[in-house]
Amino acid sequence: MTKAFASQADLADKKITFSKLADNAYAYTAEGDPNTGIVIGDDAVMVIDTQATPIMAQDVIRRIREVTDKPIKYVVLSHYHAVRVLGASAYGAQYVIASEATREMIVERGQQDYDSEVQRFPRLFRSVETVPGLTWPNLTFSDRMTLWLGQTEVQIIHAGKGHTKGDTIVWLPKERVLFSGDLVEYGATPYAGDAHLQEWPATLQKLRDLKPVALVPGRGDALTTPEAVEEGIAGTQAFVTALYEEVAKRAKSGQSLKQAYDGAMAAMSPRYGNWVIFEHCMPFDVSRAYDEAKGIDHPRIWTAERDIEMWKALEAK
Ligand SMILES: [Zn+2]
């Protein structure tokens, strides 16, 4: 291989920022590594996405304990990806909440995704031996549910497909703070290997319609003004739209996956090449866009073996 697989060459630790978005809402962000959101209710704390391992989650807990001693009672999974969910056991939460569609994905492909992601991101799975197994939600919902943490209203919404088929957002309507998971990225490349690219923009419009004043993306800094929120949503929308258009026109004109990849890379690198994990994501993103353009609605399962085969095929010079 001429280029190191996925993020295997990315070994430098990132700087963590723990920022206050409202009296009861915080963001744990890390220069483009996966983010965690925190909501502090009257009598309990909610964590949105867990980090990749219990050891890495301990750093989130340390930050939470600097601002509150209330029990961490709720964990929300924005979707099923291992790098966001496998740290869940560290919190000892009573409820692990996910959409029904996300639970279906864990049943169908959770273990393959675990094996694949550990191989992709060695740095993000620090102390992977502390992961006790897959993270299983014990409270699921279809389209939406509302939790009241005392006086704090927390809406948990499956707004539609996009990054995955089960994407879930957390919305604080009074504070107008939104936790988007990987539906929105900021300065980081959207991963689309399991995406529904043609539906992603309409789902983003639903997030925009909420008119957030602050948004915690899946990766990248917290967005803390309406203008910054719009920049994050619009940037993600432009990327996923360009990705699908660049790949679909090539797939439909009979080009091979490798030809579509080379063409999409040439077209998109000038604008997006400086976003975090661009080189990591594009082979997966183009593979999925190509399948979707060929009419495959349900994303094919990535395994540790399929990952490497695809990488070799697309990165061959
Ligand atoms: Zn993800």
mmCIF file of C-alpha atoms and ligand atoms in Angstrom:
data_model
loop_
_atom_site.group_PDB
_atom_site.id
_atom_site.type_symbol
_atom_site.label_atom_id
_atom_site.label_comp_id
_atom_site.label_asym_id
_atom_site.label_seq_id
_atom_site.Cartn_x
_atom_site.Cartn_y
_atom_site.Cartn_z
ATOM 1 C CA MET A 1 0.000 0.000 0.000
ATOM 2 C CA THR A 2 1.343 3.425 -0.857
ATOM 3 C CA LYS A 3 -0.839 5.226 1.673
ATOM 4 C CA ALA A 4 -1.326 4.041 5.267
ATOM 5 C CA PHE A 5 -4.753 2.427 5.732
ATOM 6 C CA ALA A 6 -7.492 4.702 7.078
ATOM 7 C CA SER A 7 -6.185 6.477 10.232
ATOM 8 C CA GLN A 8 -3.414 4.016 11.087
ATOM 9 C CA ALA A 9 -0.735 6.705 10.591
ATOM 10 C CA ASP A 10 -2.606 9.272 12.737
ATOM 11 C CA LEU A 11 -1.037 8.864 16.166
ATOM 12 C CA ALA A 12 -0.773 12.365 17.640
ATOM 13 C CA ASP A 13 -3.133 13.141 20.540
ATOM 14 C CA LYS A 14 -5.572 16.024 20.134
ATOM 15 C CA LYS A 15 -6.263 18.880 22.502
ATOM 16 C CA ILE A 16 -9.522 18.457 24.431
ATOM 17 C CA THR A 17 -11.903 21.386 24.919
ATOM 18 C CA PHE A 18 -14.796 21.296 27.403
ATOM 19 C CA SER A 19 -17.037 24.220 26.549
ATOM 20 C CA LYS A 20 -20.214 25.566 28.121
ATOM 21 C CA LEU A 21 -23.051 26.171 25.622
ATOM 22 C CA ALA A 22 -25.803 26.969 28.135
ATOM 23 C CA ASP A 23 -26.217 26.704 31.904
ATOM 24 C CA ASN A 24 -27.059 23.017 31.463
ATOM 25 C CA ALA A 25 -25.234 22.030 28.251
ATOM 26 C CA TYR A 26 -21.573 21.311 27.532
ATOM 27 C CA ALA A 27 -19.471 20.046 24.636
ATOM 28 C CA TYR A 28 -16.410 17.789 24.913
ATOM 29 C CA THR A 29 -14.555 18.347 21.644
ATOM 30 C CA ALA A 30 -11.129 17.304 20.387
ATOM 31 C CA GLU A 31 -9.908 19.020 17.217
ATOM 32 C CA GLY A 32 -11.823 16.727 14.887
ATOM 33 C CA ASP A 33 -11.845 13.542 16.980
ATOM 34 C CA PRO A 34 -15.336 12.280 17.941
ATOM 35 C CA ASN A 35 -17.230 14.642 20.264
ATOM 36 C CA THR A 36 -19.375 13.979 23.327
ATOM 37 C CA GLY A 37 -22.280 16.152 24.475
ATOM 38 C CA ILE A 38 -23.432 16.671 28.051
ATOM 39 C CA VAL A 39 -26.794 17.830 29.446
ATOM 40 C CA ILE A 40 -27.086 18.524 33.149
ATOM 41 C CA GLY A 41 -30.641 18.253 34.430
ATOM 42 C CA ASP A 42 -32.040 19.059 37.866
ATOM 43 C CA ASP A 43 -31.202 15.644 39.277
ATOM 44 C CA ALA A 44 -29.265 13.723 36.621
ATOM 45 C CA VAL A 45 -26.765 14.032 33.788
ATOM 46 C CA MET A 46 -27.134 12.869 30.174
ATOM 47 C CA VAL A 47 -24.159 11.992 27.975
ATOM 48 C CA ILE A 48 -24.565 12.006 24.177
ATOM 49 C CA ASP A 49 -22.039 9.628 22.541
ATOM 50 C CA THR A 50 -19.533 7.957 24.788
ATOM 51 C CA GLN A 51 -16.026 7.939 23.250
ATOM 52 C CA ALA A 52 -14.480 4.729 21.946
ATOM 53 C CA THR A 53 -13.406 2.955 25.126
ATOM 54 C CA PRO A 54 -14.201 3.107 28.863
ATOM 55 C CA ILE A 55 -10.704 4.460 29.520
ATOM 56 C CA MET A 56 -11.276 7.348 27.111
ATOM 57 C CA ALA A 57 -14.709 7.938 28.643
ATOM 58 C CA GLN A 58 -13.037 8.426 32.025
ATOM 59 C CA ASP A 59 -11.680 11.727 30.771
ATOM 60 C CA VAL A 60 -15.215 12.882 29.904
ATOM 61 C CA ILE A 61 -16.356 11.872 33.397
ATOM 62 C CA ARG A 62 -13.458 13.809 34.916
ATOM 63 C CA ARG A 63 -14.589 16.959 33.079
ATOM 64 C CA ILE A 64 -18.225 16.429 34.100
ATOM 65 C CA ARG A 65 -17.164 16.104 37.726
ATOM 66 C CA GLU A 66 -15.549 19.536 37.516
ATOM 67 C CA VAL A 67 -19.010 21.076 36.983
ATOM 68 C CA THR A 68 -21.492 18.747 38.726
ATOM 69 C CA ASP A 69 -21.716 15.791 41.098
ATOM 70 C CA LYS A 70 -25.164 14.662 39.858
ATOM 71 C CA PRO A 71 -25.385 11.025 38.733
ATOM 72 C CA ILE A 72 -24.902 10.189 35.064
ATOM 73 C CA LYS A 73 -28.192 8.438 34.458
ATOM 74 C CA TYR A 74 -28.637 8.597 30.685
ATOM 75 C CA VAL A 75 -26.453 7.762 27.702
ATOM 76 C CA VAL A 76 -27.809 8.555 24.225
ATOM 77 C CA LEU A 77 -26.253 6.891 21.171
ATOM 78 C CA SER A 78 -26.494 9.177 18.123
ATOM 79 C CA HIS A 79 -25.903 6.080 15.971
ATOM 80 C CA TYR A 80 -24.210 2.684 16.162
ATOM 81 C CA HIS A 81 -20.584 3.416 15.176
ATOM 82 C CA ALA A 82 -18.105 1.769 17.520
ATOM 83 C CA VAL A 83 -15.916 4.845 17.948
ATOM 84 C CA ARG A 84 -18.883 6.607 19.607
ATOM 85 C CA VAL A 85 -20.554 3.860 21.602
ATOM 86 C CA LEU A 86 -18.052 1.366 23.005
ATOM 87 C CA GLY A 87 -17.073 3.564 25.969
ATOM 88 C CA ALA A 88 -20.617 3.416 27.364
ATOM 89 C CA SER A 89 -19.936 1.041 30.253
ATOM 90 C CA ALA A 90 -17.758 3.640 32.003
ATOM 91 C CA TYR A 91 -20.730 5.859 32.835
ATOM 92 C CA GLY A 92 -22.757 3.214 34.686
ATOM 93 C CA ALA A 93 -25.894 4.822 33.261
ATOM 94 C CA GLN A 94 -29.308 3.414 34.074
ATOM 95 C CA TYR A 95 -30.578 4.057 30.542
ATOM 96 C CA VAL A 96 -28.795 3.634 27.219
ATOM 97 C CA ILE A 97 -31.079 5.210 24.624
ATOM 98 C CA ALA A 98 -31.063 4.686 20.852
ATOM 99 C CA SER A 99 -33.474 4.699 17.948
ATOM 100 C CA GLU A 100 -35.002 1.381 16.928
ATOM 101 C CA ALA A 101 -33.162 1.678 13.605
ATOM 102 C CA THR A 102 -29.853 2.057 15.443
ATOM 103 C CA ARG A 103 -30.539 -1.042 17.511
ATOM 104 C CA GLU A 104 -31.295 -2.952 14.313
ATOM 105 C CA MET A 105 -27.882 -1.938 12.978
ATOM 106 C CA ILE A 106 -26.146 -3.141 16.162
ATOM 107 C CA VAL A 107 -27.919 -6.491 15.840
ATOM 108 C CA GLU A 108 -27.089 -6.771 12.160
ATOM 109 C CA ARG A 109 -23.497 -5.484 12.015
ATOM 110 C CA GLY A 110 -22.341 -4.293 15.410
ATOM 111 C CA GLN A 111 -19.565 -6.853 15.756
ATOM 112 C CA GLN A 112 -18.249 -6.375 12.207
ATOM 113 C CA ASP A 113 -18.281 -2.621 12.740
ATOM 114 C CA TYR A 114 -16.392 -3.040 16.034
ATOM 115 C CA ASP A 115 -13.658 -5.109 14.360
ATOM 116 C CA SER A 116 -13.455 -2.772 11.374
ATOM 117 C CA GLU A 117 -13.288 0.472 13.353
ATOM 118 C CA VAL A 118 -10.644 -0.750 15.791
ATOM 119 C CA GLN A 119 -8.466 -1.486 12.773
ATOM 120 C CA ARG A 120 -9.182 1.923 11.216
ATOM 121 C CA PHE A 121 -8.475 4.064 14.306
ATOM 122 C CA PRO A 122 -5.817 2.580 16.584
ATOM 123 C CA ARG A 123 -5.327 5.888 18.454
ATOM 124 C CA LEU A 124 -9.037 6.330 19.192
ATOM 125 C CA PHE A 125 -9.368 2.871 20.703
ATOM 126 C CA ARG A 126 -6.844 3.417 23.464
ATOM 127 C CA SER A 127 -7.061 0.497 25.943
ATOM 128 C CA VAL A 128 -9.512 -1.345 23.710
ATOM 129 C CA GLU A 129 -9.142 -4.328 26.044
ATOM 130 C CA THR A 130 -11.322 -2.421 28.552
ATOM 131 C CA VAL A 131 -14.353 -2.633 26.214
ATOM 132 C CA PRO A 132 -16.649 -5.295 27.715
ATOM 133 C CA GLY A 133 -18.421 -6.011 24.411
ATOM 134 C CA LEU A 134 -21.025 -4.362 22.215
ATOM 135 C CA THR A 135 -23.077 -1.529 23.719
ATOM 136 C CA TRP A 136 -26.752 -2.484 23.808
ATOM 137 C CA PRO A 137 -29.456 0.169 24.250
ATOM 138 C CA ASN A 138 -32.058 -0.684 26.886
ATOM 139 C CA LEU A 139 -34.535 2.035 25.843
ATOM 140 C CA THR A 140 -35.458 2.500 22.187
ATOM 141 C CA PHE A 141 -37.888 4.755 20.341
ATOM 142 C CA SER A 142 -39.260 4.995 16.818
ATOM 143 C CA ASP A 143 -39.276 8.658 15.779
ATOM 144 C CA ARG A 144 -38.941 10.736 18.914
ATOM 145 C CA MET A 145 -39.175 10.785 22.674
ATOM 146 C CA THR A 146 -39.074 13.502 25.304
ATOM 147 C CA LEU A 147 -37.290 13.234 28.625
ATOM 148 C CA TRP A 148 -37.747 15.721 31.417
ATOM 149 C CA LEU A 149 -34.646 16.059 33.559
ATOM 150 C CA GLY A 150 -36.584 17.965 36.181
ATOM 151 C CA GLN A 151 -37.420 21.252 34.465
ATOM 152 C CA THR A 152 -35.100 20.617 31.517
ATOM 153 C CA GLU A 153 -36.892 19.336 28.418
ATOM 154 C CA VAL A 154 -34.768 17.029 26.263
ATOM 155 C CA GLN A 155 -36.120 15.920 22.886
ATOM 156 C CA ILE A 156 -34.479 12.851 21.357
ATOM 157 C CA ILE A 157 -35.332 12.694 17.652
ATOM 158 C CA HIS A 158 -34.692 10.348 14.743
ATOM 159 C CA ALA A 159 -34.994 13.079 12.100
ATOM 160 C CA GLY A 160 -34.343 10.816 9.130
ATOM 161 C CA LYS A 161 -31.555 8.925 7.418
ATOM 162 C CA GLY A 162 -28.216 10.480 6.565
ATOM 163 C CA HIS A 163 -24.919 9.426 8.110
ATOM 164 C CA THR A 164 -26.648 6.103 8.989
ATOM 165 C CA LYS A 165 -30.207 4.849 8.817
ATOM 166 C CA GLY A 166 -30.787 5.421 12.547
ATOM 167 C CA ASP A 167 -29.327 8.884 13.137
ATOM 168 C CA THR A 168 -30.515 10.507 16.341
ATOM 169 C CA ILE A 169 -30.216 14.102 17.480
ATOM 170 C CA VAL A 170 -30.716 15.597 20.936
ATOM 171 C CA TRP A 171 -32.478 18.962 21.100
ATOM 172 C CA LEU A 172 -32.959 21.302 24.025
ATOM 173 C CA PRO A 173 -35.893 23.450 22.826
ATOM 174 C CA LYS A 174 -35.690 26.087 25.559
ATOM 175 C CA GLU A 175 -31.942 26.605 25.271
ATOM 176 C CA ARG A 176 -32.005 25.982 21.461
ATOM 177 C CA VAL A 177 -28.936 23.762 21.746
ATOM 178 C CA LEU A 178 -28.603 20.837 19.300
ATOM 179 C CA PHE A 179 -26.365 17.761 19.476
ATOM 180 C CA SER A 180 -26.249 16.448 15.912
ATOM 181 C CA GLY A 181 -23.956 13.411 16.016
ATOM 182 C CA ASP A 182 -22.247 12.763 12.693
ATOM 183 C CA LEU A 183 -25.115 14.252 10.680
ATOM 184 C CA VAL A 184 -23.103 17.494 10.883
ATOM 185 C CA GLU A 185 -19.312 17.821 10.893
ATOM 186 C CA TYR A 186 -17.289 21.005 11.133
ATOM 187 C CA GLY A 187 -13.850 21.177 9.565
ATOM 188 C CA ALA A 188 -13.868 17.389 9.478
ATOM 189 C CA THR A 189 -14.814 15.169 6.579
ATOM 190 C CA PRO A 190 -18.249 13.532 6.807
ATOM 191 C CA TYR A 191 -17.892 9.746 6.861
ATOM 192 C CA ALA A 192 -20.410 8.324 4.398
ATOM 193 C CA GLY A 193 -19.457 4.648 4.273
ATOM 194 C CA ASP A 194 -22.821 3.662 5.784
ATOM 195 C CA ALA A 195 -24.783 6.661 4.562
ATOM 196 C CA HIS A 196 -27.979 7.360 2.724
ATOM 197 C CA LEU A 197 -26.588 10.200 0.652
ATOM 198 C CA GLN A 198 -29.692 11.151 -1.287
ATOM 199 C CA GLU A 199 -31.690 11.552 1.943
ATOM 200 C CA TRP A 200 -28.977 13.271 4.008
ATOM 201 C CA PRO A 201 -29.679 16.859 2.768
ATOM 202 C CA ALA A 202 -33.398 16.644 3.611
ATOM 203 C CA THR A 203 -32.526 15.426 7.111
ATOM 204 C CA LEU A 204 -30.127 18.352 7.492
ATOM 205 C CA GLN A 205 -32.963 20.692 6.541
ATOM 206 C CA LYS A 206 -34.947 19.382 9.522
ATOM 207 C CA LEU A 207 -32.027 20.288 11.786
ATOM 208 C CA ARG A 208 -31.821 23.745 10.220
ATOM 209 C CA ASP A 209 -35.565 24.243 10.741
ATOM 210 C CA LEU A 210 -35.057 23.910 14.505
ATOM 211 C CA LYS A 211 -33.078 27.193 14.351
ATOM 212 C CA PRO A 212 -30.397 26.210 16.865
ATOM 213 C CA VAL A 213 -28.274 28.919 18.471
ATOM 214 C CA ALA A 214 -25.587 26.341 19.291
ATOM 215 C CA LEU A 215 -24.727 22.973 17.776
ATOM 216 C CA VAL A 216 -22.304 20.246 18.798
ATOM 217 C CA PRO A 217 -21.244 18.434 15.620
ATOM 218 C CA GLY A 218 -19.989 14.866 15.498
ATOM 219 C CA ARG A 219 -16.478 16.094 14.890
ATOM 220 C CA GLY A 220 -15.029 19.591 15.077
ATOM 221 C CA ASP A 221 -15.474 22.576 17.351
ATOM 222 C CA ALA A 222 -18.798 23.414 18.967
ATOM 223 C CA LEU A 223 -20.715 26.017 16.943
ATOM 224 C CA THR A 224 -21.936 28.774 19.215
ATOM 225 C CA THR A 225 -23.747 31.331 17.070
ATOM 226 C CA PRO A 226 -26.610 30.903 14.557
ATOM 227 C CA GLU A 227 -24.197 31.914 11.786
ATOM 228 C CA ALA A 228 -21.672 29.259 12.795
ATOM 229 C CA VAL A 229 -24.450 26.658 13.050
ATOM 230 C CA GLU A 230 -25.524 27.462 9.500
ATOM 231 C CA GLU A 231 -21.933 27.284 8.306
ATOM 232 C CA GLY A 232 -21.594 23.787 9.775
ATOM 233 C CA ILE A 233 -24.868 22.525 8.319
ATOM 234 C CA ALA A 234 -24.271 24.123 4.909
ATOM 235 C CA GLY A 235 -20.700 22.812 4.694
ATOM 236 C CA THR A 236 -21.819 19.261 5.460
ATOM 237 C CA GLN A 237 -24.674 19.553 2.981
ATOM 238 C CA ALA A 238 -22.354 20.826 0.248
ATOM 239 C CA PHE A 239 -19.934 17.948 0.836
ATOM 240 C CA VAL A 240 -22.494 15.143 0.787
ATOM 241 C CA THR A 241 -24.237 16.650 -2.253
ATOM 242 C CA ALA A 242 -20.971 17.008 -4.180
ATOM 243 C CA LEU A 243 -19.872 13.500 -3.196
ATOM 244 C CA TYR A 244 -23.027 11.896 -4.485
ATOM 245 C CA GLU A 245 -23.123 13.957 -7.687
ATOM 246 C CA GLU A 246 -19.472 13.360 -8.544
ATOM 247 C CA VAL A 247 -19.720 9.614 -7.981
ATOM 248 C CA ALA A 248 -23.225 8.981 -9.347
ATOM 249 C CA LYS A 249 -22.563 10.581 -12.719
ATOM 250 C CA ARG A 250 -19.509 8.358 -13.154
ATOM 251 C CA ALA A 251 -21.256 5.199 -11.916
ATOM 252 C CA LYS A 252 -24.195 5.791 -14.230
ATOM 253 C CA SER A 253 -21.939 6.349 -17.250
ATOM 254 C CA GLY A 254 -20.349 2.944 -16.736
ATOM 255 C CA GLN A 255 -17.107 3.951 -15.019
ATOM 256 C CA SER A 256 -15.539 1.518 -12.560
ATOM 257 C CA LEU A 257 -15.380 2.215 -8.824
ATOM 258 C CA LYS A 258 -11.684 3.012 -9.181
ATOM 259 C CA GLN A 259 -12.384 5.491 -11.994
ATOM 260 C CA ALA A 260 -15.159 7.103 -9.962
ATOM 261 C CA TYR A 261 -12.822 7.350 -6.970
ATOM 262 C CA ASP A 262 -10.025 8.999 -8.930
ATOM 263 C CA GLY A 263 -12.489 11.416 -10.532
ATOM 264 C CA ALA A 264 -14.206 12.330 -7.262
ATOM 265 C CA MET A 265 -10.869 12.826 -5.499
ATOM 266 C CA ALA A 266 -9.682 15.188 -8.240
ATOM 267 C CA ALA A 267 -12.933 17.128 -8.130
ATOM 268 C CA MET A 268 -13.247 17.388 -4.330
ATOM 269 C CA SER A 269 -9.694 17.661 -3.029
ATOM 270 C CA PRO A 270 -9.265 21.378 -3.824
ATOM 271 C CA ARG A 271 -12.220 22.366 -1.628
ATOM 272 C CA TYR A 272 -12.287 19.647 1.020
ATOM 273 C CA GLY A 273 -8.794 18.153 1.095
ATOM 274 C CA ASN A 274 -7.788 20.091 4.210
ATOM 275 C CA TRP A 275 -10.710 18.779 6.294
ATOM 276 C CA VAL A 276 -9.700 16.317 9.017
ATOM 277 C CA ILE A 277 -9.705 12.623 7.918
ATOM 278 C CA PHE A 278 -10.378 13.489 4.244
ATOM 279 C CA GLU A 279 -7.917 10.865 2.969
ATOM 280 C CA HIS A 280 -9.282 8.325 5.454
ATOM 281 C CA CYS A 281 -12.935 8.862 4.555
ATOM 282 C CA MET A 282 -12.955 9.258 0.795
ATOM 283 C CA PRO A 283 -12.371 5.615 -0.193
ATOM 284 C CA PHE A 284 -15.280 4.547 2.062
ATOM 285 C CA ASP A 285 -17.431 7.506 1.031
ATOM 286 C CA VAL A 286 -16.983 6.914 -2.691
ATOM 287 C CA SER A 287 -17.586 3.168 -2.275
ATOM 288 C CA ARG A 288 -20.941 3.823 -0.631
ATOM 289 C CA ALA A 289 -21.929 6.593 -3.081
ATOM 290 C CA TYR A 290 -21.150 4.230 -5.952
ATOM 291 C CA ASP A 291 -23.340 1.488 -4.456
ATOM 292 C CA GLU A 292 -26.172 3.923 -3.818
ATOM 293 C CA ALA A 293 -26.001 5.180 -7.403
ATOM 294 C CA LYS A 294 -26.242 1.559 -8.533
ATOM 295 C CA GLY A 295 -29.470 1.145 -6.551
ATOM 296 C CA ILE A 296 -28.173 -0.538 -3.384
ATOM 297 C CA ASP A 297 -30.378 1.050 -0.711
ATOM 298 C CA HIS A 298 -29.113 -0.800 2.376
ATOM 299 C CA PRO A 299 -25.377 -0.102 2.852
ATOM 300 C CA ARG A 300 -23.200 -3.190 2.546
ATOM 301 C CA ILE A 301 -21.506 -4.245 5.795
ATOM 302 C CA TRP A 302 -17.886 -3.211 6.253
ATOM 303 C CA THR A 303 -15.693 -5.905 7.757
ATOM 304 C CA ALA A 304 -12.019 -5.732 8.672
ATOM 305 C CA GLU A 305 -11.305 -7.787 5.530
ATOM 306 C CA ARG A 306 -13.508 -5.764 3.169
ATOM 307 C CA ASP A 307 -11.895 -2.554 4.466
ATOM 308 C CA ILE A 308 -8.425 -3.703 3.429
ATOM 309 C CA GLU A 309 -9.506 -5.145 0.077
ATOM 310 C CA MET A 310 -11.252 -1.900 -0.857
ATOM 311 C CA TRP A 311 -8.282 0.210 0.240
ATOM 312 C CA LYS A 312 -5.853 -1.822 -1.817
ATOM 313 C CA ALA A 313 -8.098 -1.590 -4.883
ATOM 314 C CA LEU A 314 -8.631 2.170 -4.692
ATOM 315 C CA GLU A 315 -5.227 3.311 -3.503
ATOM 316 C CA ALA A 316 -3.315 1.253 -6.110
ATOM 317 C CA LYS A 317 -1.345 3.567 -8.371
HETATM 318 ZN ZN ZN B 1 -20.401 7.765 12.666
#
